Amino acid sequence: MRHGYIVGTVDAAQLALIAFVLFFIALVFWLRREDRREGYPLEDALTGRVDSNGGPLSTASVKTFVLPFGMGTVVVPLPASDNREPVDIRAERRENFGGAPYSPIGDVFAAGVGPGAYANRARFADRDAHGLPRIVPIGAVPQISVASASTDPRGLPVYGADGARAGTVADLWVDRAEHVIRYLAVDTGHVEGGGRTVLAPMAMAVVRREGVIISAINAADFANAPFPENPGEITRYEEERVVAYFGTGYLYANADRLEPLL
């Protein structure tokens, strides 16, 4: 008796195996196209020439994403002519080969390379689940306060990598969704060359009872740090620029940071 056979020697198990293999091949093909929505088609590192002949696995189908809270839509990928972000970096390649490192030209904080590189994120604020700006001054969220067992940074002096005083912590910017401090508002008004309030990433700060140490940049560099255009919220683009500004200093703030450790 030939129980289980459908046609000749082809049974249900064989059909299931064939179907699985075909499904798996189709899944891999679909996934390899879906991850080509950003950064593709590739371009040559030296000439900038766009490779438009990458084959069927190098092009994703056009998809429209609807952003929450009426923030519009995003269509990806765009046509090759519109899909390239304008790149304006003030640096030069140190060697003539693809992947060679770049060295800043002029103001290192405006170069946009290395630890100071940034992405052109959306120019609207990140939102919480209720559609409210996620990162705001602590005064805008009465239910958030500094824990009594912790040191409140407000009013403490801020010192840079060179040990000089950069300013005073004037306010705290908090994440209303995560209930953590994201940025310190540093008033540089009483410091020579200062006169404005800037934001410094809390993740780069060490809070002590006698003061706040931010070793990413020198004291004189604080006055030129970015600050949100809207005093009550910060856009994703502005967040990227603030973090990039302070990140630049970890490599370029002082000459000795450029040298190898050994």
Coordinates of C-alpha atoms in Angstrom, one line a residue:
M1 CA 0.0 0.0 0.0
R2 CA 1.2 3.5 -0.8
H3 CA -0.2 5.5 2.0
G4 CA 0.7 9.2 2.0
Y5 CA 1.7 9.5 -1.6
I6 CA 0.0 12.1 -3.7
V7 CA 1.5 11.5 -7.2
G8 CA 3.9 8.7 -7.7
T9 CA 6.6 9.0 -5.1
V10 CA 5.8 12.7 -4.2
D11 CA 4.3 12.8 -0.8
A12 CA 3.1 15.6 1.5
A13 CA 6.5 15.9 3.3
Q14 CA 8.3 16.5 0.1
L15 CA 5.8 19.2 -1.0
A16 CA 6.2 20.9 2.4
L17 CA 10.0 20.8 2.1
I18 CA 9.9 22.3 -1.4
A19 CA 7.4 25.0 -0.3
F20 CA 9.6 25.9 2.7
V21 CA 12.7 26.2 0.5
L22 CA 10.9 28.4 -2.0
F23 CA 9.5 30.5 0.8
F24 CA 12.9 30.9 2.4
I25 CA 14.5 32.0 -0.9
A26 CA 11.7 34.6 -1.4
L27 CA 12.1 35.8 2.1
V28 CA 15.8 36.3 1.8
F29 CA 15.3 38.1 -1.5
W30 CA 12.7 40.4 0.1
L31 CA 14.8 41.2 3.2
R32 CA 17.9 42.0 1.1
R33 CA 15.8 44.5 -0.9
E34 CA 14.1 46.0 2.2
D35 CA 17.4 46.9 3.9
R36 CA 18.4 49.0 0.8
R37 CA 16.2 51.9 1.6
E38 CA 18.9 54.2 3.0
G39 CA 22.4 54.6 1.6
Y40 CA 21.7 52.9 -1.7
P41 CA 22.6 52.9 -4.5
L42 CA 26.3 52.9 -3.4
E43 CA 28.7 55.6 -4.5
D44 CA 32.4 55.4 -5.1
A45 CA 34.4 56.6 -2.1
L46 CA 36.9 58.5 -4.3
T47 CA 34.9 59.9 -7.2
G48 CA 31.4 60.0 -5.7
R49 CA 30.1 58.2 -8.8
V50 CA 26.8 56.5 -8.0
D51 CA 26.6 52.8 -8.9
S52 CA 23.2 52.5 -10.6
N53 CA 23.7 48.9 -11.8
G54 CA 23.6 47.1 -8.5
G55 CA 21.2 44.5 -9.7
P56 CA 17.8 43.4 -8.4
L57 CA 19.0 43.1 -4.8
S58 CA 20.2 46.6 -4.6
T59 CA 16.9 48.4 -5.1
A60 CA 14.0 48.5 -2.7
S61 CA 10.4 49.0 -3.7
V62 CA 9.0 52.5 -3.0
K63 CA 7.2 52.6 0.4
T64 CA 5.4 55.5 2.1
F65 CA 5.6 55.8 5.9
V66 CA 2.9 57.8 7.7
L67 CA 4.4 59.7 10.6
P68 CA 2.4 60.0 13.9
F69 CA 0.7 63.1 15.2
G70 CA 0.2 64.6 11.8
M71 CA 3.9 65.0 11.1
G72 CA 3.4 64.1 7.4
T73 CA 4.8 61.2 5.4
V74 CA 8.2 60.0 4.3
V75 CA 8.7 58.2 1.0
V76 CA 11.7 55.9 0.6
P77 CA 13.7 55.3 -1.4
L78 CA 13.6 58.5 -3.4
P79 CA 14.9 58.5 -7.0
A80 CA 18.7 58.3 -7.2
S81 CA 18.9 62.0 -8.2
D82 CA 17.0 63.0 -5.0
N83 CA 18.2 60.3 -2.6
R84 CA 21.7 61.7 -2.0
E85 CA 22.1 63.9 1.1
P86 CA 24.1 67.1 0.5
V87 CA 27.4 66.6 2.2
D88 CA 29.3 69.7 3.2
I89 CA 32.3 68.7 5.4
R90 CA 35.2 71.0 6.0
A91 CA 37.9 68.3 5.8
E92 CA 40.3 66.7 3.4
R93 CA 41.2 63.1 2.8
R94 CA 44.6 62.2 4.3
E95 CA 45.4 59.5 1.7
N96 CA 44.2 58.8 -1.8
F97 CA 42.3 55.6 -1.3
G98 CA 38.8 54.7 -0.5
G99 CA 38.1 54.7 3.3
A100 CA 41.0 56.9 4.1
P101 CA 40.5 59.1 7.2
Y102 CA 39.7 62.8 6.9
S103 CA 41.4 65.7 8.7
P104 CA 39.4 68.8 9.6
I105 CA 40.2 72.1 7.9
G106 CA 39.8 75.3 9.9
D107 CA 37.3 75.2 12.8
V108 CA 37.3 71.6 14.0
F109 CA 33.8 72.0 15.5
A110 CA 32.4 72.9 12.1
A111 CA 34.1 70.1 10.2
G112 CA 31.5 67.4 10.7
V113 CA 33.9 64.5 10.7
G114 CA 35.1 61.8 13.1
P115 CA 33.3 62.1 16.5
G116 CA 31.8 65.3 15.3
A117 CA 29.9 63.7 12.4
Y118 CA 26.1 64.0 12.5
A119 CA 23.1 63.0 10.5
N120 CA 20.5 65.4 9.1
R121 CA 17.6 64.2 11.2
A122 CA 14.1 65.6 11.1
R123 CA 13.7 69.2 12.0
F124 CA 10.9 68.6 14.5
A125 CA 11.0 67.5 18.1
D126 CA 10.9 63.9 19.3
R127 CA 7.5 63.1 20.7
D128 CA 6.2 61.0 23.6
A129 CA 3.3 58.6 23.4
H130 CA 0.8 61.5 23.8
G131 CA 2.4 63.7 21.1
L132 CA 4.1 66.1 23.5
P133 CA 7.7 67.3 23.0
R134 CA 9.7 64.6 24.7
I135 CA 12.8 66.6 25.8
V136 CA 11.9 69.9 27.6
P137 CA 13.1 72.1 30.5
I138 CA 12.3 70.4 33.8
G139 CA 10.0 73.3 34.7
A140 CA 7.6 72.2 32.0
V141 CA 7.1 68.8 33.7
P142 CA 6.1 69.4 37.4
Q143 CA 5.9 65.7 38.1
I144 CA 9.7 65.3 37.5
S145 CA 12.2 66.4 40.0
V146 CA 15.8 65.6 41.1
A147 CA 15.9 62.7 43.6
S148 CA 16.6 63.9 47.1
A149 CA 19.6 61.5 47.4
S150 CA 21.2 63.0 44.3
T151 CA 23.1 66.2 43.8
D152 CA 21.0 68.8 42.0
P153 CA 23.4 70.3 39.3
R154 CA 21.5 73.6 39.1
G155 CA 23.6 76.5 40.3
L156 CA 26.8 74.5 40.2
P157 CA 29.9 75.7 38.3
V158 CA 30.8 73.8 35.1
Y159 CA 34.4 73.1 34.3
G160 CA 35.9 72.1 30.9
A161 CA 38.7 69.7 29.9
D162 CA 41.3 72.3 30.7
G163 CA 40.0 72.8 34.2
A164 CA 38.8 76.3 33.6
R165 CA 35.3 77.4 34.5
A166 CA 32.9 77.4 31.6
G167 CA 29.8 78.6 33.2
T168 CA 27.0 77.7 35.6
V169 CA 24.2 75.1 35.3
A170 CA 21.1 77.2 34.8
D171 CA 18.5 74.6 34.1
L172 CA 17.9 70.9 33.4
W173 CA 16.3 69.5 30.2
V174 CA 14.6 66.2 30.9
D175 CA 13.1 63.3 28.9
R176 CA 9.5 63.3 30.0
A177 CA 9.0 59.7 28.7
E178 CA 12.1 58.2 30.4
H179 CA 12.2 60.6 33.4
V180 CA 15.9 61.2 33.1
I181 CA 18.1 64.3 32.6
R182 CA 19.2 64.6 28.9
Y183 CA 20.9 68.0 28.8
L184 CA 22.3 70.6 31.2
A185 CA 21.6 74.2 30.3
V186 CA 24.9 76.0 30.9
D187 CA 24.9 79.8 31.4
T188 CA 28.3 81.2 30.1
G189 CA 27.3 84.8 30.8
H190 CA 29.9 85.5 33.5
V191 CA 32.7 83.8 31.6
E192 CA 35.0 85.9 29.4
G193 CA 33.9 85.4 25.8
G194 CA 30.5 83.9 26.9
G195 CA 27.2 85.6 27.2
R196 CA 24.7 82.9 26.2
T197 CA 23.2 79.7 27.4
V198 CA 24.1 76.4 25.7
L199 CA 23.0 72.8 26.1
A200 CA 25.5 70.1 27.2
P201 CA 24.7 66.4 27.0
M202 CA 24.2 65.0 30.5
A203 CA 25.8 61.7 29.4
M204 CA 29.1 63.6 29.0
A205 CA 28.9 65.3 32.4
V206 CA 30.2 64.2 35.8
V207 CA 28.2 65.8 38.6
R208 CA 30.0 66.4 41.9
R209 CA 29.0 68.4 45.0
E210 CA 31.6 71.1 44.2
G211 CA 30.8 71.3 40.5
V212 CA 30.1 69.7 37.1
I213 CA 33.0 68.4 35.0
I214 CA 32.5 68.1 31.2
S215 CA 35.8 67.0 29.8
A216 CA 34.6 66.8 26.2
I217 CA 35.6 70.4 25.4
N218 CA 37.6 73.2 26.8
A219 CA 35.9 76.0 28.8
A220 CA 36.3 78.6 26.0
D221 CA 34.5 76.3 23.5
F222 CA 31.2 76.2 25.5
A223 CA 30.2 79.7 24.3
N224 CA 29.8 78.4 20.7
A225 CA 27.9 75.3 21.4
P226 CA 24.5 75.0 19.7
F227 CA 21.3 75.9 21.4
P228 CA 17.7 75.1 20.3
E229 CA 16.0 77.8 18.3
N230 CA 12.8 77.2 20.2
P231 CA 13.6 77.7 23.9
G232 CA 11.0 75.2 25.0
E233 CA 11.9 72.2 22.9
I234 CA 14.7 70.7 20.9
T235 CA 14.4 69.1 17.5
R236 CA 16.0 65.8 16.5
Y237 CA 18.3 67.7 14.1
E238 CA 19.4 70.1 16.9
E239 CA 20.0 67.1 19.2
E240 CA 22.3 65.6 16.6
R241 CA 24.3 68.9 16.3
V242 CA 24.6 69.4 20.1
V243 CA 26.0 65.9 20.6
A244 CA 28.3 66.2 17.6
Y245 CA 29.7 69.5 18.9
F246 CA 30.7 68.0 22.2
G247 CA 31.7 64.7 20.7
T248 CA 34.2 66.6 18.5
G249 CA 36.2 67.7 21.5
Y250 CA 36.9 64.1 22.6
L251 CA 39.3 63.9 19.7
Y252 CA 40.1 67.5 18.6
A253 CA 39.8 69.7 21.7
N254 CA 43.5 69.3 22.6
A255 CA 46.4 68.4 20.5
D256 CA 47.5 65.5 22.8
R257 CA 44.2 63.8 22.1
L258 CA 45.2 63.2 18.5
E259 CA 48.2 61.2 19.5
P260 CA 48.2 57.4 20.1
L261 CA 48.1 56.2 23.7
L262 CA 51.2 54.0 23.3

